[in-house]
Tab-separated table of C-alpha atoms and ligand atoms in Angstrom:
chain	number	residue	atom	x	y	z
C	159	MET	CA	-3.542	51.995	93.646
C	160	LEU	CA	-5.296	55.075	94.069
C	161	VAL	CA	-6.239	55.096	90.453
C	162	LEU	CA	-7.490	51.020	90.522
C	163	LEU	CA	-9.454	51.874	92.915
C	164	THR	CA	-11.311	54.888	91.600
C	165	PHE	CA	-11.350	52.565	87.825
C	166	CYS	CA	-13.458	50.482	89.463
C	167	ALA	CA	-15.574	52.692	91.269
C	168	PHE	CA	-16.208	54.459	87.814
C	169	ILE	CA	-17.010	51.427	85.747
C	170	SER	CA	-19.639	49.832	88.954
C	171	GLN	CA	-21.333	53.229	88.842
C	172	ALA	CA	-21.770	53.634	85.411
C	173	SER	CA	-22.764	49.952	85.127
C	174	SER	CA	-25.620	49.771	87.675
C	175	ALA	CA	-26.662	53.601	86.265
C	176	THR	CA	-27.763	51.894	82.496
C	177	ASP	CA	-28.258	47.828	82.250
C	178	PRO	CA	-27.888	45.920	85.153
C	179	MET	CA	-24.400	42.676	84.068
C	180	PRO	CA	-26.422	39.477	83.604
C	181	HIS	CA	-25.884	36.778	86.003
C	182	GLN	CA	-23.034	35.070	83.568
C	183	VAL	CA	-21.324	37.943	82.906
C	184	MET	CA	-21.303	38.812	85.838
C	185	GLN	CA	-19.348	35.881	86.824
C	186	ASN	CA	-17.297	36.044	84.266
C	187	TRP	CA	-16.180	39.351	85.065
C	188	ASP	CA	-15.570	38.249	88.582
C	189	ARG	CA	-13.123	35.181	87.322
C	190	ASN	CA	-11.423	37.942	84.796
C	191	ALA	CA	-11.864	41.643	84.727
C	192	CYS	CA	-11.800	41.564	88.953
C	193	SER	CA	-8.630	39.652	89.180
C	194	LEU	CA	-6.988	42.241	87.481
C	195	VAL	CA	-8.142	44.454	90.219
C	196	VAL	CA	-5.644	43.741	92.006
C	197	CYS	CA	-6.778	46.581	93.744
C	198	GLY	CA	-7.911	43.866	96.873
C	199	PRO	CA	-9.046	45.455	99.835
C	200	ALA	CA	-9.233	48.974	100.681
C	201	GLU	CA	-8.048	49.906	103.869
C	202	LYS	CA	-11.064	51.198	104.631
C	203	GLY	CA	-13.384	51.894	102.184
C	204	LEU	CA	-16.367	49.442	100.461
C	205	PRO	CA	-14.797	46.593	98.326
C	206	GLY	CA	-15.405	47.937	94.392
C	207	ARG	CA	-17.554	45.537	92.212
C	208	ASP	CA	-16.307	43.182	90.047
C	209	GLY	CA	-15.329	45.027	86.308
C	210	ARG	CA	-16.678	43.725	83.561
C	211	ASP	CA	-15.403	41.539	80.847
C	212	GLY	CA	-13.212	43.012	78.491
C	213	ILE	CA	-13.792	43.718	74.706
C	214	GLN	CA	-13.080	41.156	72.353
C	215	GLY	CA	-9.561	40.193	70.824
C	216	PRO	CA	-8.149	41.282	67.577
C	217	LYS	CA	-8.867	38.449	64.739
C	218	GLY	CA	-5.810	36.193	64.561
C	219	VAL	CA	-3.932	35.903	61.370
C	220	MET	CA	-5.500	33.207	58.354
C	221	GLY	CA	-4.677	29.653	58.947
C	222	GLU	CA	-2.548	27.522	56.284
C	223	GLN	CA	-4.774	26.225	53.311
C	224	GLY	CA	-6.321	22.993	54.059
C	225	LEU	CA	-5.879	19.601	51.661
C	226	GLN	CA	-6.914	19.909	48.210
C	227	GLY	CA	-10.346	18.213	48.673
C	228	PRO	CA	-11.366	14.507	46.929
C	229	ARG	CA	-11.665	14.330	42.969
C	230	GLY	CA	-15.549	15.654	41.829
C	231	ILE	CA	-17.124	12.755	40.035
C	232	VAL	CA	-16.969	12.784	36.476
C	233	GLY	CA	-18.918	15.420	34.707
C	234	PRO	CA	-21.254	14.311	31.796
C	235	PRO	CA	-20.265	14.080	28.082
C	236	GLY	CA	-20.352	17.435	26.382
C	237	LYS	CA	-22.630	18.281	23.301
C	238	ILE	CA	-22.151	16.429	19.973
C	239	GLY	CA	-20.096	19.089	18.231
C	240	PRO	CA	-20.913	20.393	14.524
C	241	VAL	CA	-20.993	19.237	11.712
C	242	GLY	CA	-17.677	19.375	9.607
C	243	PRO	CA	-17.081	20.211	6.298
C	244	ALA	CA	-18.012	17.815	3.219
C	245	GLY	CA	-15.373	15.688	2.783
C	246	GLU	CA	-13.727	15.452	-0.885
C	247	LYS	CA	-15.797	14.291	-3.628
C	248	GLY	CA	-15.091	10.435	-4.876
C	249	SER	CA	-13.597	9.990	-7.782
C	250	GLN	CA	-15.965	8.947	-10.627
C	251	GLY	CA	-16.051	4.904	-11.786
C	252	ILE	CA	-15.029	2.863	-14.446
C	253	GLN	CA	-17.730	2.764	-17.062
C	254	GLY	CA	-20.144	-0.181	-16.859
C	255	GLU	CA	-19.587	-2.854	-19.510
C	256	LYS	CA	-21.876	-2.373	-22.637
C	257	GLY	CA	-25.283	-3.789	-21.654
C	258	ASP	CA	-26.773	-7.003	-23.758
C	259	VAL	CA	-28.018	-6.460	-26.996
C	260	GLY	CA	-32.422	-5.441	-26.373
C	261	GLU	CA	-35.090	-6.747	-27.209
C	262	MET	CA	-36.338	-6.485	-31.230
C	263	GLY	CA	-38.128	-2.546	-31.489
C	264	PRO	CA	-41.558	-2.892	-33.028
C	265	ARG	CA	-41.895	-2.692	-37.093
C	266	GLY	CA	-41.212	1.223	-37.875
C	267	ILE	CA	-43.518	3.002	-40.320
C	268	ARG	CA	-43.236	2.895	-43.905
C	269	GLY	CA	-40.212	4.747	-46.173
C	270	LEU	CA	-40.408	7.437	-48.225
C	271	GLN	CA	-41.276	6.103	-51.806
C	272	GLY	CA	-37.383	5.783	-53.380
C	273	PRO	CA	-37.260	8.191	-57.027
C	274	SER	CA	-37.512	6.801	-60.093
C	275	GLY	CA	-35.778	5.204	-61.830
C	276	SER	CA	-32.756	6.088	-64.826
C	277	PRO	CA	-34.754	5.443	-68.257
C	278	GLY	CA	-33.968	2.154	-69.963
C	279	PRO	CA	-31.579	1.584	-72.929
C	280	SER	CA	-32.206	2.240	-76.620
C	281	GLY	CA	-34.994	-0.559	-77.792
C	282	ALA	CA	-34.180	-3.230	-80.679
C	283	LYS	CA	-33.946	-1.631	-84.743
C	284	GLY	CA	-37.682	-1.349	-85.601
C	285	ASP	CA	-39.159	-3.409	-89.535
C	286	ARG	CA	-38.393	-1.923	-92.188
C	287	GLY	CA	-40.789	0.218	-93.607
C	288	LEU	CA	-43.962	0.718	-96.328
C	289	GLN	CA	-42.879	1.502	-99.986
C	290	GLY	CA	-43.204	4.839	-100.783
C	291	GLU	CA	-45.082	6.954	-103.311
C	292	LYS	CA	-44.241	7.455	-106.988
C	293	GLY	CA	-41.666	10.048	-107.335
C	294	VAL	CA	-42.517	12.789	-109.579
C	295	ASN	CA	-42.072	12.472	-113.812
C	296	GLY	CA	-38.555	13.011	-114.448
C	297	ALA	CA	-37.521	16.299	-116.378
C	298	THR	CA	-38.654	16.563	-120.461
C	299	GLY	CA	-35.520	15.050	-122.147
C	300	PRO	CA	-33.089	17.120	-124.752
C	301	MET	CA	-34.402	18.760	-127.328
C	302	GLY	CA	-34.615	15.684	-130.089
C	303	ALA	CA	-34.424	16.397	-133.529
C	304	THR	CA	-36.573	18.303	-134.718
C	305	GLY	CA	-39.269	16.906	-135.468
C	306	ALA	CA	-42.745	17.427	-135.829
C	307	PRO	CA	-43.637	19.095	-132.348
C	308	GLY	CA	-45.645	16.543	-131.134
C	309	PRO	CA	-49.131	17.138	-128.219
C	310	LYS	CA	-48.524	17.277	-124.439
C	311	GLY	CA	-48.440	14.027	-122.651
C	312	THR	CA	-50.541	13.483	-119.657
C	313	THR	CA	-49.199	13.888	-115.853
C	314	GLY	CA	-48.549	9.763	-115.263
C	315	ALA	CA	-49.856	7.691	-111.992
C	316	PRO	CA	-47.861	8.144	-108.938
C	317	GLY	CA	-44.947	6.080	-107.952
C	318	PRO	CA	-44.724	3.210	-105.604
C	319	LYS	CA	-44.203	4.023	-101.690
C	320	GLY	CA	-40.352	4.164	-100.879
C	321	ASP	CA	-39.203	2.263	-97.786
C	322	LYS	CA	-39.246	2.949	-94.185
C	323	GLY	CA	-36.629	5.095	-92.786
C	324	SER	CA	-33.754	4.173	-91.085
C	325	VAL	CA	-34.583	4.656	-87.213
C	326	GLY	CA	-33.529	8.023	-85.737
C	327	GLU	CA	-30.865	8.827	-83.667
C	328	LYS	CA	-32.039	8.409	-79.046
C	329	GLY	CA	-34.324	10.547	-77.587
C	330	ALA	CA	-33.186	12.735	-75.047
C	331	LYS	CA	-32.889	11.541	-70.929
C	332	GLY	CA	-36.512	12.211	-70.078
C	333	ASP	CA	-37.202	14.532	-67.191
C	334	MET	CA	-37.492	12.304	-63.660
C	335	GLY	CA	-41.029	10.402	-62.047
C	336	ASP	CA	-42.183	11.688	-59.120
C	337	ARG	CA	-41.083	10.711	-56.116
C	338	GLY	CA	-42.083	6.923	-54.681
C	339	LEU	CA	-43.848	5.861	-51.020
C	340	GLN	CA	-41.733	5.871	-48.008
C	341	GLY	CA	-40.678	1.911	-47.670
C	342	ASP	CA	-41.518	0.438	-44.450
C	343	THR	CA	-39.324	1.172	-41.456
C	344	GLY	CA	-36.344	-1.586	-41.362
C	345	LYS	CA	-36.009	-3.562	-37.621
C	346	GLN	CA	-33.774	-2.595	-35.399
C	347	GLY	CA	-30.096	-3.455	-36.164
C	348	PRO	CA	-28.126	-5.359	-33.397
C	349	MET	CA	-26.560	-3.796	-30.392
C	350	GLY	CA	-23.286	-1.984	-31.309
C	351	LYS	CA	-20.216	-3.312	-29.962
C	352	THR	CA	-19.694	-2.441	-26.265
C	353	GLY	CA	-17.086	0.946	-26.044
C	354	SER	CA	-14.169	1.297	-24.238
C	355	PRO	CA	-13.926	2.682	-20.947
C	356	GLY	CA	-14.344	6.356	-20.319
C	357	LEU	CA	-11.908	8.573	-18.895
C	358	LYS	CA	-11.408	8.626	-15.374
C	359	GLY	CA	-14.362	11.221	-14.063
C	360	ASP	CA	-13.356	14.362	-12.130
C	361	LYS	CA	-12.104	14.477	-8.068
C	362	GLY	CA	-15.746	13.822	-6.175
C	363	SER	CA	-16.683	16.851	-3.821
C	364	VAL	CA	-15.312	16.168	-0.047
C	365	GLY	CA	-17.959	14.566	2.546
C	366	GLU	CA	-19.963	15.739	5.016
C	367	LYS	CA	-17.102	15.285	8.026
C	368	GLY	CA	-17.936	11.619	9.978
C	369	THR	CA	-18.912	11.469	13.019
C	370	LYS	CA	-16.418	11.360	16.071
C	371	GLY	CA	-14.496	8.032	16.243
C	372	ASP	CA	-14.071	5.983	19.578
C	373	SER	CA	-11.203	6.698	21.324
C	374	GLY	CA	-7.745	5.081	20.201
C	375	LEU	CA	-6.825	3.641	23.628
C	376	SER	CA	-8.544	0.007	23.658
C	377	GLU	CA	-7.383	-0.681	19.797
C	378	VAL	CA	-3.553	0.551	21.205
C	379	THR	CA	-4.496	-1.671	24.208
C	380	LEU	CA	-4.836	-4.666	21.775
C	381	LEU	CA	-2.267	-4.420	19.550
C	382	LYS	CA	-0.416	-4.641	22.453
C	383	LYS	CA	-1.996	-7.756	23.926
C	384	GLN	CA	-1.419	-9.024	20.393
C	385	VAL	CA	2.547	-8.545	20.313
C	386	SER	CA	2.665	-9.611	24.038
C	387	VAL	CA	1.302	-12.572	21.892
C	388	LEU	CA	3.302	-12.770	18.904
C	389	GLN	CA	6.461	-11.952	21.575
C	390	GLY	CA	5.527	-15.324	23.320
C	391	GLN	CA	5.129	-17.257	20.334
C	392	LEU	CA	9.023	-15.782	19.122
C	393	THR	CA	10.516	-16.911	21.890
C	394	ALA	CA	9.506	-20.546	21.610
C	395	LEU	CA	9.875	-20.824	17.998
C	396	GLN	CA	13.678	-19.270	18.469
C	397	ALA	CA	14.297	-21.962	21.333
C	398	SER	CA	12.327	-24.939	18.903
C	399	LEU	CA	14.461	-23.715	16.202
C	400	SER	CA	17.854	-23.496	17.928
C	401	LYS	CA	17.157	-26.748	19.121
C	402	TYR	CA	16.597	-28.224	15.196
C	403	GLN	CA	19.663	-26.855	14.224
C	404	LYS	CA	21.402	-28.736	16.454
C	405	VAL	CA	19.712	-32.426	15.438
C	406	ALA	CA	20.967	-30.921	12.095
C	407	ALA	CA	24.418	-30.254	12.938
C	408	PHE	CA	24.994	-33.437	14.611
C	409	PRO	CA	26.740	-35.077	14.611
C	410	SER	CA	29.495	-33.217	12.003
C	411	GLY	CA	27.778	-30.037	11.016
C	412	ARG	CA	28.813	-26.947	12.200
C	413	ILE	CA	27.048	-23.748	12.697
C	414	VAL	CA	28.388	-20.425	12.582
C	415	GLY	CA	26.379	-17.327	12.665
C	416	ASN	CA	22.972	-17.530	10.386
C	417	LYS	CA	25.217	-20.125	8.303
C	418	ALA	CA	24.725	-24.484	8.661
C	419	PHE	CA	27.827	-26.227	7.125
C	420	VAL	CA	26.629	-29.953	6.497
C	421	THR	CA	28.217	-33.003	5.343
C	422	SER	CA	26.049	-36.192	4.133
C	423	GLY	CA	28.970	-38.620	3.463
C	424	TYR	CA	28.968	-38.545	0.067
C	425	GLU	CA	32.381	-37.820	-2.322
C	426	GLY	CA	32.310	-36.333	-6.385
C	427	ASN	CA	33.929	-34.896	-8.545
C	428	PHE	CA	32.902	-30.464	-8.304
C	429	ASP	CA	30.073	-30.400	-10.913
C	430	ASP	CA	28.549	-33.706	-8.683
C	431	LEU	CA	29.113	-32.191	-5.687
C	432	LYS	CA	28.459	-28.481	-6.732
C	433	GLN	CA	24.152	-30.269	-8.335
C	434	ARG	CA	24.052	-32.368	-4.941
C	435	CYS	CA	24.133	-28.878	-2.298
C	436	LEU	CA	21.512	-26.467	-5.149
C	437	GLN	CA	19.474	-29.993	-4.912
C	438	ALA	CA	18.848	-29.900	-1.080
C	439	GLY	CA	18.118	-26.171	-0.768
C	440	GLY	CA	21.733	-25.083	0.043
C	441	GLN	CA	25.137	-24.885	-1.676
C	442	LEU	CA	28.970	-25.970	-1.375
C	443	ALA	CA	30.605	-24.321	1.340
C	444	SER	CA	31.881	-21.088	0.659
C	445	PRO	CA	33.440	-18.923	3.601
C	446	ARG	CA	33.742	-15.944	3.676
C	447	ASN	CA	35.738	-15.153	7.120
C	448	ALA	CA	38.052	-16.943	9.156
C	449	ALA	CA	35.563	-18.422	11.767
C	450	GLU	CA	33.417	-20.229	8.816
C	451	ASN	CA	36.827	-21.475	7.434
C	452	ALA	CA	37.387	-22.776	10.804
C	453	ALA	CA	34.270	-24.362	10.854
C	454	ILE	CA	35.063	-26.034	8.109
C	455	GLN	CA	38.379	-26.858	9.022
C	456	GLN	CA	36.408	-29.012	12.187
C	457	ILE	CA	34.382	-30.876	9.829
C	458	VAL	CA	37.480	-31.736	7.545
C	459	ILE	CA	39.969	-33.167	10.582
C	460	LEU	CA	36.637	-34.799	11.511
C	461	HIS	CA	36.484	-36.834	8.300
C	462	ASN	CA	40.045	-36.660	7.864
C	463	LYS	CA	39.274	-35.804	4.220
C	464	PRO	CA	39.480	-32.748	2.166
C	465	VAL	CA	36.679	-30.878	0.921
C	466	PHE	CA	35.958	-28.627	-2.425
C	467	LEU	CA	34.418	-25.140	-1.085
C	468	GLY	CA	32.393	-23.435	-3.339
C	469	ILE	CA	35.080	-21.227	-5.434
C	470	ASN	CA	36.924	-21.565	-8.968
C	471	ASP	CA	38.903	-19.128	-11.605
C	472	ILE	CA	36.740	-21.056	-14.179
C	473	GLN	CA	35.468	-18.353	-15.724
C	474	THR	CA	39.026	-15.742	-15.583
C	475	GLU	CA	42.374	-17.709	-15.129
C	476	GLY	CA	43.142	-16.031	-11.970
C	477	ARG	CA	40.506	-14.423	-10.640
C	478	PHE	CA	38.581	-16.432	-7.937
C	479	THR	CA	34.739	-16.298	-7.091
C	480	TYR	CA	32.062	-17.464	-5.531
C	481	LEU	CA	28.927	-19.830	-7.594
C	482	ASN	CA	27.125	-16.638	-8.467
C	483	GLY	CA	30.359	-14.730	-9.963
C	484	ASP	CA	31.158	-12.471	-7.194
C	485	ALA	CA	34.397	-11.879	-6.701
C	486	ILE	CA	36.037	-13.642	-2.970
C	487	VAL	CA	36.311	-11.899	-0.093
C	488	TYR	CA	38.747	-14.011	1.955
C	489	SER	CA	41.049	-16.039	1.381
C	490	ASN	CA	43.182	-19.016	3.135
C	491	TRP	CA	45.856	-19.861	0.746
C	492	GLN	CA	48.633	-22.224	1.362
C	493	GLN	CA	51.568	-21.067	0.796
C	494	GLY	CA	52.936	-20.780	-3.445
C	495	GLU	CA	48.934	-21.063	-3.975
C	496	PRO	CA	47.042	-21.161	-5.999
C	497	ASN	CA	49.489	-22.441	-8.419
C	498	ASN	CA	46.999	-23.707	-11.248
C	499	ASP	CA	49.635	-27.013	-11.652
C	500	LYS	CA	49.506	-27.664	-15.233
C	501	GLY	CA	47.680	-25.417	-16.015
C	502	ARG	CA	44.163	-27.256	-15.212
C	503	GLU	CA	43.721	-26.761	-11.454
C	504	ASN	CA	40.723	-24.115	-11.028
C	505	CYS	CA	38.604	-25.345	-7.818
C	506	VAL	CA	39.709	-24.814	-5.019
C	507	GLU	CA	40.165	-28.014	-1.538
C	508	ILE	CA	40.572	-26.866	2.124
C	509	PHE	CA	42.640	-29.221	3.539
C	510	VAL	CA	43.166	-30.322	7.066
C	511	ASN	CA	44.857	-27.048	8.297
C	512	GLY	CA	41.978	-25.280	6.937
C	513	LYS	CA	44.273	-23.823	3.759
C	514	TRP	CA	43.326	-23.293	0.508
C	515	ASN	CA	45.460	-25.202	-2.628
C	516	ASP	CA	43.664	-25.027	-6.281
C	517	ARG	CA	42.873	-28.187	-7.363
C	518	SER	CA	41.512	-29.670	-10.748
C	519	CYS	CA	37.375	-29.817	-10.576
C	520	GLY	CA	37.455	-33.190	-12.332
C	521	GLU	CA	39.481	-34.567	-8.764
C	522	LYS	CA	36.590	-36.394	-6.486
C	523	ARG	CA	36.368	-34.964	-2.994
C	524	LEU	CA	33.845	-34.833	0.173
C	525	ILE	CA	30.608	-32.806	0.131
C	526	LEU	CA	30.067	-29.959	2.508
C	527	CYS	CA	26.872	-27.634	1.949
C	528	GLU	CA	26.170	-24.259	3.095
C	529	PHE	CA	22.946	-23.569	4.179
F	1252	LIG	C1	51.007	-30.409	-5.678
F	1252	LIG	C2	51.148	-29.097	-5.681
F	1252	LIG	C3	49.400	-28.399	-5.945
F	1252	LIG	C4	48.893	-29.407	-6.588
F	1252	LIG	C5	49.110	-30.822	-6.282
F	1252	LIG	C6	48.258	-31.771	-7.833
F	1252	LIG	O1	50.514	-31.026	-4.285
F	1252	LIG	O2	52.244	-28.291	-6.667
F	1252	LIG	O3	49.519	-26.938	-6.237
F	1252	LIG	O4	47.758	-28.521	-6.878
F	1252	LIG	O5	50.190	-30.625	-6.410
F	1252	LIG	O6	48.460	-32.970	-7.594
F	1253	LIG	CA1	47.626	-25.824	-6.695
């Protein structure tokens, strides 16, 4: 108690000595600090002044992180990217067709005169020549009998001209003549035929990179819509097809998997029936498993008539095949069959019990086609 009183007194003095406490603070002091000073009424001394406000407390611990703020607005579009590298050079196109014949060109200048021709053949034999001059006197004759020497004779007149001589041999070839003047330039010739296409050109250089394309999202969305529409149409078609299959199978047809067996009630031999099914766009019933065989059997029961199957061993006795030549993958022979009775049974019939028997192809049976 004594210590507290002393403390109060000290504060009171220090306060009055410096700056007086404002009224507000004083009130605070009254409410807070003084309540600490429970020293209260001293037994005899004066009541102490109210204490001052306490010092500010330590900073509180940091609060929890707040919730994430709302998303910001979309920023402005980015800058256009740089131009990309040039694309590959495209391939050269094929050579075009040869053009039409052009207009006739102007008349050319006269050409150079050509060389002189070779000498012509020899001329015809010439006329006979004039008579030559008279020849000289002949030599003195042999000495005569010794006579009296005669007087010396005088020189005779010249003889007549001799015959013209024969034509001499052909002379040597003459020198070549001067070159002739250049002739006119001829007309321009017609255009030649179209040449064959040239070789494929080199690959072109890479072109410039194109601008950035649109986002593919819109296309994907479009395709999804189209697929959705198509799915709807497919569903409708399937329902429609199913209905028409039932119609086609009514009243005695049967559908197994994706195969429909139908009869028109016609009866004929194997070749006849085979041809009729083909013409209808199908073929003779050819069961490839027990389910198909059972469907055929039901129709046989309904009509109470066996039918020919699209199976035979016409090609090779004992090797039964479908109409396309493939060996059968399923059979349901009656016991003891096939027996090729009398050596002439190459076709196959199916009875009301669903069993098979080889039978002559010439027999007449109910037609049953598969589609
Ligand atoms: C009997 C059996 C058969 C044969 C027919 C022919 O039913 O031998 O295998 O196909 O006769 O009529
Ligand atoms: Ca038989």
